[in-house]
Amino acid sequence: MDASRRPEAETVLRLSGITKRFGSLVANDAISLTLKRGEVVALLGENGAGKTTLMNILFGHYTADEGEIEAFGTPLPPGDPHAALAAGIGMVHQHFTLADQMTVLENIVLGTRPIWSLNLGKANARVRIRTLASDYGLEVDPDRMISDLSVGERQRVEILKALYREARILILDEPTAVLTPMETEALFATLKKLVAAGLSVIFISHKLGEVQSVADRVVVLRGGKLAGERVTDQATRRELAELMVGGQLPVNEVGPASPGEVLFELKNVSTRGLGGSALRNISMQLRGGEITGLAGISGNGQAALAALIAGTLEARDGDIVVHGQKASRWSPRAALANGLGRIPEDRHATGMIGDMSVAENVISEAYRSPRFSRLGFLDWKAAVRFADDIIKAYDVKCPSPEARVRLLSGGNMQKLILGRALDGDPDVILASQPTRGLDVGAVAYVHARLIEARDRGAAVLLISEDLDEIQVLSDRILVIHRGHLSEPSSRGELTVMELGELMAGHGIEEGASDAA
Amino acid sequence: MIEAFEILFTASFWVAAIRIASPLIFATMGELICERAGVLNLGIEGIMVAGAFSGWFTVYMGGDLWTGVFVAAMTGAMFGLLHGFLTVPLGLSQHVTGIGVTLLATSLTYFTYRILLPEVTSPPKIEPFEPFAVPLLSDIPVLGPALFNQTPLTYLAYLTVAVVALVLYRTPVGVAVRAVGENPSAVEAQGISVTAIRIGAVMAGSALMAIGGAFLTMSAFNSFFFEMINGRGWIAIALVVFGSWRPGKALIGAILFAAFDAYQVRLQQITGGVIPYQIFLMMPFVLSIVALVVVARRATYPKALMIPYQKGER
């Protein structure tokens, strides 16, 4: 890892003056970057800073409008993934590019043999994969189906794919976003072995802590421009943060909680699965004046839990208790009538209707109330007034209440959802991934509003895959694994590694219902 | 009752079943390749019509039988190219395009038939493929003649299944076809063109469909009639689902369906008009719906089926 301190290390990759425009948006503005042999360079920046675009240009998925790329001293033709692969560049995408119903081996050899050859050369491939896997700590069985692998194992397959093609430059796009803390440690150990073997790595991230522990050099992007470049050892965390955000990092003060009564309760509830694990005999209590954080790796039942509480998924077993009374029939309408504020996981799919206006969207949960309708006809004046109120109160940047929601940025759309959900001071707030894909400013804003809701006495359930977010906001933390819940822990009781152990399923009791 | 049961042990019943199955096998393998690459090909019905006509007409004009099969395959591949071009690089709806291809291929075939043969009242006949008994194997009781006393096109159908299965599971191009139907970005990321693989697969699959059509005019019958494909293309689509997108299982499905079809004809003769014959005609279709309900609910279909791939889209 000391390649950066050896000035004679060979430059393996040089990007000069890369510019890419999407319509009027300049995603990359004259960005230059070099990478040396045996070096880890972190590409740091917020969502939308242009990191992924830059790497997609390097890999040939996009063609740059201006600028040149040089790998190992020879220019790389633009817009040709095949040329990038041939030049020894391997990319591990944030969204894996694996075929699920095929084996690890098939995914790895895909495209490595002449397409019309008569066999796959499986025996040789298997041996090579095993060797690479044991050399770099990437153990995975070549004959297993991708669909049977965990997220961490799939990532190992992606890295193996690049190594199998003898990649000398490895690009990792937000590789830790989907990993548990232990898996992240293992990934970092692998990266150390790779650079020791003379490979070079570009590590894309927006997490400062990771960047500091893994990178030799940090290149910071902001708003599509190069904001700065630092040698990791010589830069402070604060300095990097300010380069990334372009100012002070906003900090929320989270005061002590004053828990009140149980406002919402699940008792021994089971459901079917919903794009992930089913819930198996879980119980939880949400108290007023408290934020309950639900941590876990994506796909362990979070989606089912959120849908259950929102009323879109029926419980197979067990009871839902609201304000101490058992709910006989739980539906989306019953949830809203019982004072549930809902911030859905996917803004675009279940949060807002992109082709409808701001006003139509903000009344979509309350259009039947006398506030917005009279004798079955909608009162558009009231709707527009309500939309205007939210736009002002939540500082939503949008042209007018009649504007289509599709035109809003992610952060502004989320503020609109927040305004709709928090209107009328709901007792129970369900916040699923409320800050996913938002920039630092918008994240701080959403957090502040959730803390505010807690302080006025609401019960907040925060479902998040971001462990930092869970730890900062939650007064009580639950961990979900394969549809089972851990025992609750209070703020600061468990370390990141201990939470990581729970996320991996160690110490979460497989429920009695399973054993029976 | 006993009579109805005895049918199952007669050689002639199984000979008929395999004969009926042959065009379905070609069509099913063709559709399977398309769908494995992520493209639903509803053009199948029309492509079979076009293949039936072009193969037969080539022979009628004096061509060799195998030249006829080749011309049919090329005709199919051309309609496959059209379907592939519209659905892959242009990303049009595969349903709508497929129905369009079926209507186009069917009408174009009937139109061409009328233009080329304006005078005829009854369709002219050709000398079709003759059954060829494989020595020794065809002497096995019941199954021998059924499997090994058929026309060369039926033997080609067996061979097609084996080749499709081998290519899909044992060769780089097959892995690329399956991967492109599961996750096109996996193929793109490995430096292979998604468009080339998909269009190639649709063309190859369409060529097989057309040979399936040609079987009817060049092996099962010796002439070309309107409406002679009669829904066989749609059955092939159901058979692909029934076979869970696997060549071996799809073959079993095709033979089962054909056996039901051959059986109902014989049952009609036995019952002699007590039960309306439409009931029997319906039987294979009802059974295939039942089989679909039972089998297909557990099937894992290609993940990217019917999803157009746009390069560079996130």
PDB file of N, CA and C in Angstrom, chain A residues 339-376:
ATOM      1  N   GLY A 339     -53.862   7.157  12.108  1.00  0.00           N
ATOM      2  CA  GLY A 339     -52.785   8.111  12.334  1.00  0.00           C
ATOM      3  C   GLY A 339     -51.411   7.598  12.009  1.00  0.00           C
ATOM      4  N   LEU A 340     -51.297   6.895  10.878  1.00  0.00           N
ATOM      5  CA  LEU A 340     -49.979   6.443  10.458  1.00  0.00           C
ATOM      6  C   LEU A 340     -49.444   7.388   9.387  1.00  0.00           C
ATOM      7  N   GLY A 341     -48.222   7.855   9.589  1.00  0.00           N
ATOM      8  CA  GLY A 341     -47.550   8.634   8.548  1.00  0.00           C
ATOM      9  C   GLY A 341     -46.568   7.719   7.857  1.00  0.00           C
ATOM     10  N   ARG A 342     -46.609   7.710   6.534  1.00  0.00           N
ATOM     11  CA  ARG A 342     -45.876   6.667   5.796  1.00  0.00           C
ATOM     12  C   ARG A 342     -44.837   7.311   4.879  1.00  0.00           C
ATOM     13  N   ILE A 343     -43.567   6.944   5.069  1.00  0.00           N
ATOM     14  CA  ILE A 343     -42.524   7.348   4.129  1.00  0.00           C
ATOM     15  C   ILE A 343     -42.040   6.073   3.464  1.00  0.00           C
ATOM     16  N   PRO A 344     -42.505   5.812   2.239  1.00  0.00           N
ATOM     17  CA  PRO A 344     -42.207   4.515   1.635  1.00  0.00           C
ATOM     18  C   PRO A 344     -40.774   4.396   1.150  1.00  0.00           C
ATOM     19  N   GLU A 345     -40.350   3.142   1.006  1.00  0.00           N
ATOM     20  CA  GLU A 345     -38.979   2.838   0.645  1.00  0.00           C
ATOM     21  C   GLU A 345     -38.592   3.397  -0.730  1.00  0.00           C
ATOM     22  N   ASP A 346     -39.497   3.194  -1.699  1.00  0.00           N
ATOM     23  CA  ASP A 346     -39.174   3.583  -3.064  1.00  0.00           C
ATOM     24  C   ASP A 346     -40.044   4.780  -3.455  1.00  0.00           C
ATOM     25  N   ARG A 347     -39.423   5.950  -3.436  1.00  0.00           N
ATOM     26  CA  ARG A 347     -40.147   7.180  -3.770  1.00  0.00           C
ATOM     27  C   ARG A 347     -40.914   7.066  -5.069  1.00  0.00           C
ATOM     28  N   HIS A 348     -40.291   6.482  -6.066  1.00  0.00           N
ATOM     29  CA  HIS A 348     -40.880   6.489  -7.408  1.00  0.00           C
ATOM     30  C   HIS A 348     -41.969   5.432  -7.562  1.00  0.00           C
ATOM     31  N   ALA A 349     -41.768   4.269  -6.933  1.00  0.00           N
ATOM     32  CA  ALA A 349     -42.714   3.173  -7.139  1.00  0.00           C
ATOM     33  C   ALA A 349     -43.947   3.309  -6.265  1.00  0.00           C
ATOM     34  N   THR A 350     -43.751   3.571  -4.959  1.00  0.00           N
ATOM     35  CA  THR A 350     -44.905   3.574  -4.070  1.00  0.00           C
ATOM     36  C   THR A 350     -45.075   4.887  -3.320  1.00  0.00           C
ATOM     37  N   GLY A 351     -44.160   5.822  -3.541  1.00  0.00           N
ATOM     38  CA  GLY A 351     -44.265   7.082  -2.826  1.00  0.00           C
ATOM     39  C   GLY A 351     -45.102   8.103  -3.571  1.00  0.00           C
ATOM     40  N   MET A 352     -44.758   8.334  -4.799  1.00  0.00           N
ATOM     41  CA  MET A 352     -45.391   9.391  -5.577  1.00  0.00           C
ATOM     42  C   MET A 352     -45.750   8.844  -6.945  1.00  0.00           C
ATOM     43  N   ILE A 353     -46.697   9.507  -7.597  1.00  0.00           N
ATOM     44  CA  ILE A 353     -47.035   9.140  -8.965  1.00  0.00           C
ATOM     45  C   ILE A 353     -46.428  10.200  -9.873  1.00  0.00           C
ATOM     46  N   GLY A 354     -45.376   9.834 -10.576  1.00  0.00           N
ATOM     47  CA  GLY A 354     -44.551  10.782 -11.309  1.00  0.00           C
ATOM     48  C   GLY A 354     -45.293  11.642 -12.300  1.00  0.00           C
ATOM     49  N   ASP A 355     -46.302  11.068 -12.956  1.00  0.00           N
ATOM     50  CA  ASP A 355     -46.970  11.829 -14.004  1.00  0.00           C
ATOM     51  C   ASP A 355     -48.164  12.621 -13.500  1.00  0.00           C
ATOM     52  N   MET A 356     -48.358  12.626 -12.175  1.00  0.00           N
ATOM     53  CA  MET A 356     -49.424  13.465 -11.635  1.00  0.00           C
ATOM     54  C   MET A 356     -48.786  14.671 -10.951  1.00  0.00           C
ATOM     55  N   SER A 357     -49.617  15.682 -10.705  1.00  0.00           N
ATOM     56  CA  SER A 357     -49.068  16.942 -10.209  1.00  0.00           C
ATOM     57  C   SER A 357     -48.737  16.859  -8.722  1.00  0.00           C
ATOM     58  N   VAL A 358     -48.013  17.863  -8.257  1.00  0.00           N
ATOM     59  CA  VAL A 358     -47.682  17.968  -6.834  1.00  0.00           C
ATOM     60  C   VAL A 358     -48.952  17.968  -6.003  1.00  0.00           C
ATOM     61  N   ALA A 359     -49.928  18.778  -6.413  1.00  0.00           N
ATOM     62  CA  ALA A 359     -51.173  18.890  -5.640  1.00  0.00           C
ATOM     63  C   ALA A 359     -51.901  17.550  -5.601  1.00  0.00           C
ATOM     64  N   GLU A 360     -51.984  16.880  -6.737  1.00  0.00           N
ATOM     65  CA  GLU A 360     -52.666  15.578  -6.770  1.00  0.00           C
ATOM     66  C   GLU A 360     -51.961  14.580  -5.854  1.00  0.00           C
ATOM     67  N   ASN A 361     -50.634  14.622  -5.863  1.00  0.00           N
ATOM     68  CA  ASN A 361     -49.878  13.684  -5.042  1.00  0.00           C
ATOM     69  C   ASN A 361     -50.034  13.953  -3.547  1.00  0.00           C
ATOM     70  N   VAL A 362     -50.045  15.220  -3.156  1.00  0.00           N
ATOM     71  CA  VAL A 362     -50.089  15.468  -1.708  1.00  0.00           C
ATOM     72  C   VAL A 362     -51.456  15.141  -1.107  1.00  0.00           C
ATOM     73  N   ILE A 363     -52.515  15.147  -1.935  1.00  0.00           N
ATOM     74  CA  ILE A 363     -53.810  14.782  -1.348  1.00  0.00           C
ATOM     75  C   ILE A 363     -54.143  13.302  -1.574  1.00  0.00           C
ATOM     76  N   SER A 364     -53.204  12.561  -2.157  1.00  0.00           N
ATOM     77  CA  SER A 364     -53.556  11.197  -2.557  1.00  0.00           C
ATOM     78  C   SER A 364     -53.870  10.285  -1.379  1.00  0.00           C
ATOM     79  N   GLU A 365     -53.432  10.649  -0.171  1.00  0.00           N
ATOM     80  CA  GLU A 365     -53.769   9.810   0.979  1.00  0.00           C
ATOM     81  C   GLU A 365     -54.990  10.340   1.720  1.00  0.00           C
ATOM     82  N   ALA A 366     -55.433  11.548   1.356  1.00  0.00           N
ATOM     83  CA  ALA A 366     -56.509  12.167   2.136  1.00  0.00           C
ATOM     84  C   ALA A 366     -57.604  12.741   1.255  1.00  0.00           C
ATOM     85  N   TYR A 367     -57.650  12.340  -0.009  1.00  0.00           N
ATOM     86  CA  TYR A 367     -58.588  12.981  -0.926  1.00  0.00           C
ATOM     87  C   TYR A 367     -60.040  12.753  -0.549  1.00  0.00           C
ATOM     88  N   ARG A 368     -60.311  11.706   0.266  1.00  0.00           N
ATOM     89  CA  ARG A 368     -61.700  11.435   0.640  1.00  0.00           C
ATOM     90  C   ARG A 368     -62.171  12.289   1.800  1.00  0.00           C
ATOM     91  N   SER A 369     -61.205  12.882   2.514  1.00  0.00           N
ATOM     92  CA  SER A 369     -61.602  13.637   3.702  1.00  0.00           C
ATOM     93  C   SER A 369     -62.365  14.891   3.274  1.00  0.00           C
ATOM     94  N   PRO A 370     -63.258  15.368   4.137  1.00  0.00           N
ATOM     95  CA  PRO A 370     -64.059  16.554   3.793  1.00  0.00           C
ATOM     96  C   PRO A 370     -63.174  17.766   3.496  1.00  0.00           C
ATOM     97  N   ARG A 371     -61.916  17.682   3.927  1.00  0.00           N
ATOM     98  CA  ARG A 371     -61.005  18.785   3.677  1.00  0.00           C
ATOM     99  C   ARG A 371     -60.780  18.992   2.169  1.00  0.00           C
ATOM    100  N   PHE A 372     -60.778  17.903   1.431  1.00  0.00           N
ATOM    101  CA  PHE A 372     -60.457  18.026   0.000  1.00  0.00           C
ATOM    102  C   PHE A 372     -61.590  17.627  -0.934  1.00  0.00           C
ATOM    103  N   SER A 373     -62.684  17.172  -0.390  1.00  0.00           N
ATOM    104  CA  SER A 373     -63.777  16.811  -1.299  1.00  0.00           C
ATOM    105  C   SER A 373     -65.126  17.202  -0.694  1.00  0.00           C
ATOM    106  N   ARG A 374     -66.024  17.576  -1.599  1.00  0.00           N
ATOM    107  CA  ARG A 374     -67.376  17.915  -1.153  1.00  0.00           C
ATOM    108  C   ARG A 374     -68.363  17.169  -2.039  1.00  0.00           C
ATOM    109  N   LEU A 375     -69.238  16.404  -1.459  1.00  0.00           N
ATOM    110  CA  LEU A 375     -70.249  15.651  -2.196  1.00  0.00           C
ATOM    111  C   LEU A 375     -69.628  14.785  -3.292  1.00  0.00           C
ATOM    112  N   GLY A 376     -68.445  14.277  -3.018  1.00  0.00           N
ATOM    113  CA  GLY A 376     -67.809  13.394  -3.994  1.00  0.00           C
ATOM    114  C   GLY A 376     -67.008  14.107  -5.059  1.00  0.00           C
TER     115      GLY A 376
END
